[in-house]
Coordinates of C-alpha atoms and ligand atoms in Angstrom, one line a residue:
X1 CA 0.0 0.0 0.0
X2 CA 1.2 3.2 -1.4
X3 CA -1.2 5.4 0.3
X4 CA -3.4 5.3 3.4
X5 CA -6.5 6.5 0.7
X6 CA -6.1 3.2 -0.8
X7 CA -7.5 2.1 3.2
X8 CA -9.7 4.5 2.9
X9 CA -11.3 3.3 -0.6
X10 CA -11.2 -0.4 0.5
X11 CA -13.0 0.3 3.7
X12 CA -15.8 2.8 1.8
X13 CA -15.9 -0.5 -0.9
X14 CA -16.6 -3.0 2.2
X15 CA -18.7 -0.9 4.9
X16 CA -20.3 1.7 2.5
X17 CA -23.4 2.6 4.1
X18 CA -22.4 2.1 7.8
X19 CA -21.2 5.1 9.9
X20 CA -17.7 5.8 9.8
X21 CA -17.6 8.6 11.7
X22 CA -20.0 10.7 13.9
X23 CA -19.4 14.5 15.8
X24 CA -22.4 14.3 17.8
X25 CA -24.3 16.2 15.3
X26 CA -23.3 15.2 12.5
X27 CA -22.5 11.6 11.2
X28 CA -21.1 10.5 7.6
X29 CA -21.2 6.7 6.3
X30 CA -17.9 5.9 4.7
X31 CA -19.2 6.2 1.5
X32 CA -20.3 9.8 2.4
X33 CA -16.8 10.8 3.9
X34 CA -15.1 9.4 0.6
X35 CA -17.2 11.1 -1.8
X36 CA -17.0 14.1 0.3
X37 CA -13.2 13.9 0.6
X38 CA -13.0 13.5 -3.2
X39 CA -14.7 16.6 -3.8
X40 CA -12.9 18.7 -1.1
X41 CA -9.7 17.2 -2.7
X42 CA -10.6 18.7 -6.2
X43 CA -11.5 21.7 -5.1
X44 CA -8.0 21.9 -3.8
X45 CA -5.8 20.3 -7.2
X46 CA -3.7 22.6 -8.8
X47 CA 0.0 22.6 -10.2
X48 CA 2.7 23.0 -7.4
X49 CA 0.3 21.3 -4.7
X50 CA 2.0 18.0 -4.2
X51 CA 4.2 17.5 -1.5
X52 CA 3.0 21.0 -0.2
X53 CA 1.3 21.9 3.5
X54 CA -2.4 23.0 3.2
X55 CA -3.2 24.8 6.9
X56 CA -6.9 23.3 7.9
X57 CA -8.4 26.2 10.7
X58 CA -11.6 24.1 12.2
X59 CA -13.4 22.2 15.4
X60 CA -12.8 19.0 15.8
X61 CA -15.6 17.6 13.8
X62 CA -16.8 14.8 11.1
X63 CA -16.4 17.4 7.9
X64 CA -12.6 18.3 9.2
X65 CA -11.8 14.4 8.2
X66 CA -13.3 14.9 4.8
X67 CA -10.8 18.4 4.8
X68 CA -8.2 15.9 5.9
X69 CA -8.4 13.4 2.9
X70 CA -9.7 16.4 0.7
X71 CA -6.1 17.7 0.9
X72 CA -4.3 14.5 0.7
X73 CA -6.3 13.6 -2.6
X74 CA -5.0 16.7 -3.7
X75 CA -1.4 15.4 -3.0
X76 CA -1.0 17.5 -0.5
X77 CA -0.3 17.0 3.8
X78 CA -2.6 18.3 6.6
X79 CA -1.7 20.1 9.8
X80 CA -4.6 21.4 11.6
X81 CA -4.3 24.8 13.0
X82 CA -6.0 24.9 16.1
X83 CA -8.0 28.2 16.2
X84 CA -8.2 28.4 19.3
X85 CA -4.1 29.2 19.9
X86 CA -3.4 32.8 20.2
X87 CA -2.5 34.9 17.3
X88 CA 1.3 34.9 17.8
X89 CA 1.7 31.2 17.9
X90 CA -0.6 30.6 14.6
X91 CA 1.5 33.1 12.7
X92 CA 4.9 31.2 13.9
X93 CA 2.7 28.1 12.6
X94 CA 2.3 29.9 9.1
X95 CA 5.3 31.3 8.7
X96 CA 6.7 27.4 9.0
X97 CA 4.9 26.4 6.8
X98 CA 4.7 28.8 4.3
X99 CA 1.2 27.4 3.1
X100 CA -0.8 29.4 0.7
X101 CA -3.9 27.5 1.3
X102 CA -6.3 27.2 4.3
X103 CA -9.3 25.1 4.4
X104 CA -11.5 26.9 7.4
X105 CA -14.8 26.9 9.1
X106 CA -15.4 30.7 7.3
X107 CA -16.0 31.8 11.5
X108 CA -12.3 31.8 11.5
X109 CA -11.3 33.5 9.0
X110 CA -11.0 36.9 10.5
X111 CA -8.7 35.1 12.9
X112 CA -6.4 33.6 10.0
X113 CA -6.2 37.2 8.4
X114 CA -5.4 39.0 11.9
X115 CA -2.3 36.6 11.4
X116 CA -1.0 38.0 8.7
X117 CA -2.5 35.2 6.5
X118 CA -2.6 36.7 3.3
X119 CA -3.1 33.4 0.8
X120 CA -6.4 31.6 -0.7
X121 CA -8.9 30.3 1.4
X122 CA -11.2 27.5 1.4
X123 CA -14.3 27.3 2.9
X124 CA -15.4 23.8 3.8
X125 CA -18.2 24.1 2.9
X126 CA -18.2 25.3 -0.7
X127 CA -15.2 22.4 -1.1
X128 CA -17.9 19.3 0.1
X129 CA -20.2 21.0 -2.7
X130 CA -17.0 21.3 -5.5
X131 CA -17.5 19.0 -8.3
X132 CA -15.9 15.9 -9.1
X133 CA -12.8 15.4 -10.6
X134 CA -11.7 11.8 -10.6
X135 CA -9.9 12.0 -13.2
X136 CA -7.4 14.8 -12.2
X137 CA -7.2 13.1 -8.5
X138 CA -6.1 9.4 -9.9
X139 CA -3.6 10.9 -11.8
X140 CA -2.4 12.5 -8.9
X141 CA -2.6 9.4 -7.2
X142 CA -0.8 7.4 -9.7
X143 CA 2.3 9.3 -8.8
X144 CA 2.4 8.9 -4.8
X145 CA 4.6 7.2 -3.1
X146 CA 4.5 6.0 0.4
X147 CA 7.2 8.1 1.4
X148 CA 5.0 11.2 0.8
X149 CA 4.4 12.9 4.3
X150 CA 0.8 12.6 4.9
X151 CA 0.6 15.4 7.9
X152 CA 2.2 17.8 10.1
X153 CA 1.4 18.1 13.7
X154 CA 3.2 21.4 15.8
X155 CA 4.8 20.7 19.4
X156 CA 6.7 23.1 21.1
X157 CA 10.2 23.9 21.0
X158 CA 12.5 25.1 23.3
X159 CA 14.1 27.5 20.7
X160 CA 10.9 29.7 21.1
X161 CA 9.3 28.6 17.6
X162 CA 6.9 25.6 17.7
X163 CA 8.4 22.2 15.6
X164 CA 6.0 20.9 12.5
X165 CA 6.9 17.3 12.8
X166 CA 6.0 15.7 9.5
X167 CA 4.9 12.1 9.3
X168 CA 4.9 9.6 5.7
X169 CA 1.9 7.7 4.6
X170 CA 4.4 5.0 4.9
X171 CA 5.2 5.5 9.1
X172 CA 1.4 5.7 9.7
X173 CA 0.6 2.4 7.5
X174 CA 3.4 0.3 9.2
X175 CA 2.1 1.9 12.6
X176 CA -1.2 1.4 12.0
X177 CA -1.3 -2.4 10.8
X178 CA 0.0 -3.8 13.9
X179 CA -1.7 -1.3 16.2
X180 CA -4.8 -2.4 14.8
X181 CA -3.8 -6.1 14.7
X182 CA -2.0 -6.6 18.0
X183 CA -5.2 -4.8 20.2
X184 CA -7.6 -6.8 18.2
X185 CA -10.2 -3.7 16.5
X186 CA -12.4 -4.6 14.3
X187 CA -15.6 -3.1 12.5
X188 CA -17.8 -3.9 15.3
X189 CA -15.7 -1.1 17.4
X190 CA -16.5 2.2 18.3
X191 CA -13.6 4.5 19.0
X192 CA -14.2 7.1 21.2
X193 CA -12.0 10.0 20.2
X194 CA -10.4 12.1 23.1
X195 CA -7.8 14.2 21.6
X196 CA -7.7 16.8 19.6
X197 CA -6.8 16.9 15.6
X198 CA -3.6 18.3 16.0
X199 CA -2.3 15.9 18.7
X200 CA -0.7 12.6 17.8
X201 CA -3.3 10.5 20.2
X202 CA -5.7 11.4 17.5
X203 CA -3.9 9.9 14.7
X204 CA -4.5 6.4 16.4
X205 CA -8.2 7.2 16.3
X206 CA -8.5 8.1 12.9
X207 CA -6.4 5.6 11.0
X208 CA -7.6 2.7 13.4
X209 CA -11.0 3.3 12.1
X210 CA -10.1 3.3 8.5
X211 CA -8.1 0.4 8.8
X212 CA -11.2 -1.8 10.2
X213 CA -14.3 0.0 9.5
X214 CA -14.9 1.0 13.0
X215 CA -17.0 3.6 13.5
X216 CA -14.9 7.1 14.8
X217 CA -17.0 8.8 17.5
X218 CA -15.0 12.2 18.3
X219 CA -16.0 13.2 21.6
X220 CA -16.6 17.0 22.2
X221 CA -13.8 18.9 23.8
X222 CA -16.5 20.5 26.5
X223 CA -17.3 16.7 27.8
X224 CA -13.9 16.3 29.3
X225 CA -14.7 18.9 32.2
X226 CA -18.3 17.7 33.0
X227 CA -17.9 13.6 33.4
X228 CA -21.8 12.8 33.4
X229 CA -22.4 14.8 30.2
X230 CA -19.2 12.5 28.8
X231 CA -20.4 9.4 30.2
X232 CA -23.7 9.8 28.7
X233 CA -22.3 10.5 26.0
X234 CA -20.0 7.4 26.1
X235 CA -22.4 5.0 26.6
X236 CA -25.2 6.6 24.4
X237 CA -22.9 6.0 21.6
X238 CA -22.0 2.4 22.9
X239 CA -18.2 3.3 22.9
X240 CA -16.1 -0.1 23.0
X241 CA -12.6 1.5 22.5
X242 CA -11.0 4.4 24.1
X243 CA -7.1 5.1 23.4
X244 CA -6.6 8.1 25.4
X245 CA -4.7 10.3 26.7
X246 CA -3.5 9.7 30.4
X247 CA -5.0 13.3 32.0
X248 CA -8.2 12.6 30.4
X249 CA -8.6 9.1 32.2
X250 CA -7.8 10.6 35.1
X251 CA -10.2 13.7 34.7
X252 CA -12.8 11.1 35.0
X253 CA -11.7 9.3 37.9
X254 CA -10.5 12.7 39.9
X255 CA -14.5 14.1 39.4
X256 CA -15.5 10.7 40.4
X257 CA -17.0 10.3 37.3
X258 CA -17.6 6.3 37.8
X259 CA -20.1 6.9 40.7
X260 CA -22.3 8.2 38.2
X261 CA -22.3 6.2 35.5
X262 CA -20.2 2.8 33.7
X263 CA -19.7 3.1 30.2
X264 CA -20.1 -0.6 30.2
X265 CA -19.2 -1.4 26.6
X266 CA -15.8 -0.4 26.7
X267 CA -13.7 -3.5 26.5
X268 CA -10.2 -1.6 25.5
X269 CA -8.3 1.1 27.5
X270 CA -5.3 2.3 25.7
X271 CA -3.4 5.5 27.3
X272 CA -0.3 7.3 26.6
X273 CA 1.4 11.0 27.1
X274 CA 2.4 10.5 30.9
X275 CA 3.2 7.8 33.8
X276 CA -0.3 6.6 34.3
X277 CA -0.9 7.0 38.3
X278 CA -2.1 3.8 40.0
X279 CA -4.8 4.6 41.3
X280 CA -6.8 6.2 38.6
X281 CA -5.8 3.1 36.8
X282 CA -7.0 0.9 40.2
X283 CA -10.2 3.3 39.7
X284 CA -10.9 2.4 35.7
X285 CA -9.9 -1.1 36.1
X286 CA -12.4 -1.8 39.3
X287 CA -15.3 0.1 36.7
X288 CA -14.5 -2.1 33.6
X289 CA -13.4 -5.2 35.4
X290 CA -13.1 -6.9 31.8
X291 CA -11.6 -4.3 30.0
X292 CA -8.2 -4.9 28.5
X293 CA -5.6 -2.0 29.4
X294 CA -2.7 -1.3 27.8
X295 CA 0.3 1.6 28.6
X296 CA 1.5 3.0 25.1
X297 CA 4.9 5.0 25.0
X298 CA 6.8 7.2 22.2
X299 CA 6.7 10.9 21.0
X300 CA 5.2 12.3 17.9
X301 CA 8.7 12.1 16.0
X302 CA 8.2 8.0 15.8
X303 CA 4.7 8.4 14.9
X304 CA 2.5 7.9 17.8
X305 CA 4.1 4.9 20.3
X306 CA 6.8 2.8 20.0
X307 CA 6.5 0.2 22.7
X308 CA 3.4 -1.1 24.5
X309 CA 2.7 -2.7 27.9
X310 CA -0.5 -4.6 28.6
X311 CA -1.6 -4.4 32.5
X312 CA -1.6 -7.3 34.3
X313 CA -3.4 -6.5 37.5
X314 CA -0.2 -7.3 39.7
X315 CA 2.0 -4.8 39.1
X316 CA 3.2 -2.6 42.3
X317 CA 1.4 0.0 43.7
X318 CA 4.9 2.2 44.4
X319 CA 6.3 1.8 40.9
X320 CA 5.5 3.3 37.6
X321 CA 4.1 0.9 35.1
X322 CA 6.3 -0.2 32.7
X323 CA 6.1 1.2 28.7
X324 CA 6.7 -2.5 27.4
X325 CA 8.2 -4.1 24.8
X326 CA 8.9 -2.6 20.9
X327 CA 5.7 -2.8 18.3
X328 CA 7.0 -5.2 15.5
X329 CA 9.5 -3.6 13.0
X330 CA 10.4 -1.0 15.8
X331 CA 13.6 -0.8 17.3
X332 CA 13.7 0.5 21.2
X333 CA 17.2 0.5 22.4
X334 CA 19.3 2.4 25.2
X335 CA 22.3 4.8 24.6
X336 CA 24.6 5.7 27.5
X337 CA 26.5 9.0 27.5
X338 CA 29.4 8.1 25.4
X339 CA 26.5 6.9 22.9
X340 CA 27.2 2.6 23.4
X341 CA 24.2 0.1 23.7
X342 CA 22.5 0.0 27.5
X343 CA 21.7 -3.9 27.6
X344 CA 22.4 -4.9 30.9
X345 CA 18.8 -4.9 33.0
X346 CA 18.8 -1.8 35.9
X347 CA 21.3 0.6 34.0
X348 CA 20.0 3.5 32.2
X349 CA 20.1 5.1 29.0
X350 CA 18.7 7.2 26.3
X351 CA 15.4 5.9 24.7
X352 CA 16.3 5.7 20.9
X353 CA 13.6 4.2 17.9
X354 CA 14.3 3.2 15.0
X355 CA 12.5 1.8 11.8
X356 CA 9.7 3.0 9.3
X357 CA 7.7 4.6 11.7
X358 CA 10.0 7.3 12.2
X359 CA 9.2 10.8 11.1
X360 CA 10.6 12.5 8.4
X361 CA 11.9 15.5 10.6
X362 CA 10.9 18.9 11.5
X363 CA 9.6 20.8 8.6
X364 CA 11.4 23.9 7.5
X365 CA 13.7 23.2 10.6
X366 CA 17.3 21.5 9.2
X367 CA 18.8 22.5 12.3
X368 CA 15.9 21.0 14.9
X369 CA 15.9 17.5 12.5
X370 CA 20.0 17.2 12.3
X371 CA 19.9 17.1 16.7
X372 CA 17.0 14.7 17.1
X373 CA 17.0 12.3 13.9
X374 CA 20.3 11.1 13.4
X375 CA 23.1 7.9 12.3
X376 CA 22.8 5.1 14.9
X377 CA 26.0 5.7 16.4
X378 CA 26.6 2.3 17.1
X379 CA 26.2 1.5 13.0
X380 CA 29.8 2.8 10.8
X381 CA 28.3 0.3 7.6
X382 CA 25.6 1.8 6.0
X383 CA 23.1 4.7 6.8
X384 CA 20.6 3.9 9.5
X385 CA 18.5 6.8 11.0
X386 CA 17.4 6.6 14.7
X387 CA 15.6 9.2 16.9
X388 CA 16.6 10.4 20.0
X389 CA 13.5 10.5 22.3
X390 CA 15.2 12.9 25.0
X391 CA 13.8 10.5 27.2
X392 CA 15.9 7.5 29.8
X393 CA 14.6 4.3 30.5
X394 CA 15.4 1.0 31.6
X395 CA 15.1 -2.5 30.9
X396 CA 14.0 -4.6 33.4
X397 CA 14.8 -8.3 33.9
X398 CA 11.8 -9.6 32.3
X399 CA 12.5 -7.1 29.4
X400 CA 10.3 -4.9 29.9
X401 CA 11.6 -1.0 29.5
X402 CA 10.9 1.2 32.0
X403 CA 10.7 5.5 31.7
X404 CA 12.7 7.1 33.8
X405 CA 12.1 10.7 33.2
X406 CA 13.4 13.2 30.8
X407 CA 17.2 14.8 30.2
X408 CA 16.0 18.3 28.9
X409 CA 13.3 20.5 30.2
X410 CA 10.3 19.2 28.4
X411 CA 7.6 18.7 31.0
X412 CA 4.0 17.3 30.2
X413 CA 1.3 19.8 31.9
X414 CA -2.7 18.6 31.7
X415 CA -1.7 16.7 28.6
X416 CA 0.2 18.8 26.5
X417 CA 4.3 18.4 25.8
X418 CA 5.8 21.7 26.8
X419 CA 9.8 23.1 26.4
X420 CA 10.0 25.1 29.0
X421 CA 12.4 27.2 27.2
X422 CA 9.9 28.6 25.1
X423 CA 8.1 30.1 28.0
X424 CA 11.5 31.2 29.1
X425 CA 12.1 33.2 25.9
X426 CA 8.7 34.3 25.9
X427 CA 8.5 35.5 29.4
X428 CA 12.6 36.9 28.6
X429 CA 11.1 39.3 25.6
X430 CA 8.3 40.9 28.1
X431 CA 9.4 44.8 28.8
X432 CA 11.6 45.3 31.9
X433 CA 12.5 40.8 32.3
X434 CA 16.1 40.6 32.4
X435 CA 16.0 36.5 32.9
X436 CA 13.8 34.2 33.1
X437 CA 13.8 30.7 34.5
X438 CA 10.5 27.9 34.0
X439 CA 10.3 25.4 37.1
X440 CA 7.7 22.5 37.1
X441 CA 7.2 20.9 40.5
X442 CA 5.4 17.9 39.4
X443 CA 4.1 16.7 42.7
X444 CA 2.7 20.3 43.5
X445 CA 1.8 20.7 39.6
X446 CA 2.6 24.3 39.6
X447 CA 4.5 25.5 37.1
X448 CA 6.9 28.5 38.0
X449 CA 8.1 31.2 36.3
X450 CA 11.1 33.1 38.0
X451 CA 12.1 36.3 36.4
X452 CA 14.5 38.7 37.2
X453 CA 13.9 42.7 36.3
X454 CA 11.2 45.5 37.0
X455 CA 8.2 44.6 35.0
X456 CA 5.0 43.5 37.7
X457 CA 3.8 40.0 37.0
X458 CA 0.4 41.2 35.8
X459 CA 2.7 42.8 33.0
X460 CA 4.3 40.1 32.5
X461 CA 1.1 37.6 32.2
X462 CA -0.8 40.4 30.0
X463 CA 2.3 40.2 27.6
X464 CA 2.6 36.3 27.2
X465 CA -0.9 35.6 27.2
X466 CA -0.9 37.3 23.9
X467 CA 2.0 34.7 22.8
X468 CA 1.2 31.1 24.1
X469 CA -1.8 29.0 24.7
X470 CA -3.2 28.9 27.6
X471 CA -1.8 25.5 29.1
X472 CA 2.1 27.4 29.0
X473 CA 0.5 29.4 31.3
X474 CA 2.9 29.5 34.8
X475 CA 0.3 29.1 37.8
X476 CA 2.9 31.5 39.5
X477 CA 5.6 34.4 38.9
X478 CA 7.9 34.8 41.3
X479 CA 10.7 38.2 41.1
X480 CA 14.1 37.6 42.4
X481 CA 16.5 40.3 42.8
X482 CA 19.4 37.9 40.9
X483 CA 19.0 34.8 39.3
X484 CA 21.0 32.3 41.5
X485 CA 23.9 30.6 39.5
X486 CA 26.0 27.3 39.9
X487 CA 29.6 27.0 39.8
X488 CA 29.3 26.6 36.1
X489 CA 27.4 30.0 35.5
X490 CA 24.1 28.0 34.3
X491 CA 20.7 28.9 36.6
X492 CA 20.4 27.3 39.9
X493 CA 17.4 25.6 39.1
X494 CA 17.5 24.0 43.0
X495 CA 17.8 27.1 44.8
X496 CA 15.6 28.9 42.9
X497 CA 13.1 26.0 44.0
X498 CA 13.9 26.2 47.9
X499 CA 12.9 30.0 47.7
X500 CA 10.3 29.5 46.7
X501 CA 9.0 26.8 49.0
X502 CA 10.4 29.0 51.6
X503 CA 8.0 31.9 50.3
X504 CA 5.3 29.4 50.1
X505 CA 6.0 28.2 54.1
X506 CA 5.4 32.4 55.1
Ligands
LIG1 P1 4.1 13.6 22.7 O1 5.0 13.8 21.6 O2 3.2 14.7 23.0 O3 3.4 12.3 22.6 O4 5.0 13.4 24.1 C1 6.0 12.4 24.1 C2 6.6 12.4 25.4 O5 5.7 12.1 26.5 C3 7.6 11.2 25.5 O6 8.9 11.6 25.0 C4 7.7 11.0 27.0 O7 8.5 11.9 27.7 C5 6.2 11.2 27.4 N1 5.4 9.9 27.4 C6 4.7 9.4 26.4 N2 4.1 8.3 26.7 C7 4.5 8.0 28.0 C8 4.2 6.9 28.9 N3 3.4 5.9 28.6 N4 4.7 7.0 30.1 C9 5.5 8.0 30.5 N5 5.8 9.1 29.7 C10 5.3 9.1 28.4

């Protein structure tokens, strides 16, 4: 398989009048979503498309598939745009990309335009309603290759400018095949989609359900703060499957959402993003006692997860699960600091992946892609590209790998990956900051931002607000006269801490 629209096809040939996908409101069979992807796709052919980023500015909902596949019919790669990032950020976004088409929801396209978006736009709408062109798109077709990147999705980066990190059609077919085969979905499931469009969660979603026939349920965002409205909701639309990720589970069981209602049909619990607490997953394994539950592990840059752990039931209370054992035609292995192979059970190392899964790199961003994709080291023969993860693990005797943590600054806060060296630089450009230093405590989960200078914090928060989304937000700014340093002139990120404990004890 070249392409993941040849999926697509085969599943609208197979299942064409059953639902593939469903927003609440409104629900498209997979014939439906293919004709309407067809259309929005020739709406959007023209000379100089292929290969090319098409920005897509809507809601999560069923017709923002159809702009998905609309642009990759074209030849063309998706990265959604969420609208709901502040100006600042969806400029960076643009300028990345350098797209000069946007398919939007035409409420947002004031907000593209006070970006400094100056290119064509396409209203969904009017694209669903284009006319045919097979012709044009099977010609298109007939020169795609599974190499192609398929879509784009922006973390953030501690350089101050968000990362695109591109993915192939042939990362997410690989991916996909034994995701789908090893967890067992079929078209009698019903995902229940958590994440948003432009996280990698969703990807699993999406592609799971084309590769079965499963129908794709995407949950709305404002569920995930009112539990009975999403358990309702959950079992209304007899949800079996639910690969989510790990601060939305444990929304549910922190608002005691179980006390209220089972969604009884779910039979899989996939999670990823974080160290699952125990006892949220004590709480969702004592509500779905025949639920299978599996810990997924990897960042976007390997497309999704890399290794998988299915829970047992006797694991220890007072140690983090493990993240498993590789997918098939996935490499997981463990560099030490002078870059040879960690083998030896109980010693750690650097998480590094390699195979077809991998992404092709940071678009637009040489520099970012040289650091993290790189030559195996440990391989002088013949080219072979690995990605660092950033992250340590270990194995454990059984061969299980265990995550240790992180070597950089990158924290995880209500879900979302954040460099905390983008706030930093943010919070460092804000009038009257001379420094400024990002702390997470993760067992208070505050996030801190110490600055030295003048400027007042409601400055300060005025300023960034304007810059970063709303989850880079620091619960707390703290002035210090000085920024405390080490013996090596680098911020003393420990004393910095005990201040402000101390300030906190007073
Ligand atoms: P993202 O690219 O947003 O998926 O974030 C990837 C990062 O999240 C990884 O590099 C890890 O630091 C962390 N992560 C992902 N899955 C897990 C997991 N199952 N357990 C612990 N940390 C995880």
């Amino acid at each position: 398989m070249k392409s993941v629209l040849e999926q697509l096809e085969r599943t609208a040939a197979r299942f064409a009048d059953k639902t593939a996908v469903d927003d609440g409101e409104v629900s498209y069979s997979w014939q439906e979503l293919l004709e309407l992807s067809k259309r929005v796709g020739s709406a959007l052919t023209k000379p100089g498309r292929e290969g090319k980023p098409v920005a897509v500015v809507m809601d999560k909902r069923a017709d923002t598939l159809a702009a998905f596949f609309g642009i990759v019919y074209a030849g063309g790669f998706y990265v959604l745009v969420n609208p709901e990032y502040p100006n600042v950020r969806i400029e960076k976004i643009l300028e990345t990309l350098q797209t000069d088409t946007v398919v939007l929801d035409p409420k947002y396209e004031d907000k593209i335009r006070a970006c400094g978006y100056a290119g064509e736009v396409l209203e969904i709408d009017a694209a669903k309603a284009h006319e045919l062109r097979e012709d044009v798109l099977s010609d298109i077709r007939a020169r795609a290759m599974d190499q192609d990147i398929l879509y784009g999705i922006f973390t953030s980066g501690s350089t101050g400018v968000p990362k695109g990190v591109i993915v192939s059609h042939r990362a997410v077919i690989d991916f996909i095949g034994y995701f789908t085969e090893l967890f067992g979905f079929s078209e009698e499931d019903v995902i229940g989609n958590q994440a948003p469009l432009d996280f990698d969660v969703s990807v699993k979603d999406i592609y799971s359900s084309i590769f079965t026939g499963a129908k794709l349920v995407l949950i709305p965002k404002h569920m995930f703060s009112m539990p009975p409205a999403l358990l309702d909701f959950l079992c209304e639309k007899r949800v079996t499957s639910l690969t989510w990720a790990v601060s939305a589970l444990c929304i549910v069981t922190t608002l005691r959402g179980f006390e209220y209602r089972i969604p009884s049909d779910v039979k899989r619990v996939l999670f990823s993003g974080e160290v699952m607490p125990y006892k949220h997953l004590q709480a969702w394994r004592e509500a779905l006692p025949g639920a299978e539950f599996v810990n997924l592990y990897g960042p976007t840059e390997i497309t999704c997860n890399c290794t998988y752990y299915r829970v047992r039931g006797d694991e220890a209370p007072d140690t983090a699960l493990p993240v498993g054992r590789a997918f098939p035609n996935r490499r997981v292995f463990l560099l030490d600091e002078e870059d040879h192979e960690v083998t030896k059970p109980g010693e750690s190392g650097e998480i590094c992946v390699a195979g077809n899964s991998l992404a092709a790199g940071y678009y637009n961003n040489a520099e970012e892609t040289e650091k993290s994709f790189v030559q195996n080291p440990g391989n002088r023969s013949y080219p072979e590209r690995i990605y660092r993860t950033g992250d340590n693990g270990y194995w454990r005797k059984d061969g299980a790998l265990c995550f240790l943590g992180r070597r950089d600054f990158q924290i995880k806060r209500m879900g979302h990956r954040i460099e905390l060296e983008e706030i930093q630089l943010t919070i460092e450009k804000a009038e009257g900051v001379a420094r400024a230093c990002c702390i997470y405590g993760e067992a208070e989960n505050k996030l801190v931002a110490f600055y030295a200078g003048t400027a007042d914090k409601k400055t300060i928060r005025r300023d960034i607000k304007e810059q970063m989304p709303g989850f880079m937000m620091p619960d707390k700014f703290f002035r210090v006269e000085e920024m405390p340093l080490t013996k090596n002139g680098k911020i003393d990120r420990t004393a910095l801490w005990s201040r402000y404990k101390e300030e906190k004890k007073r």
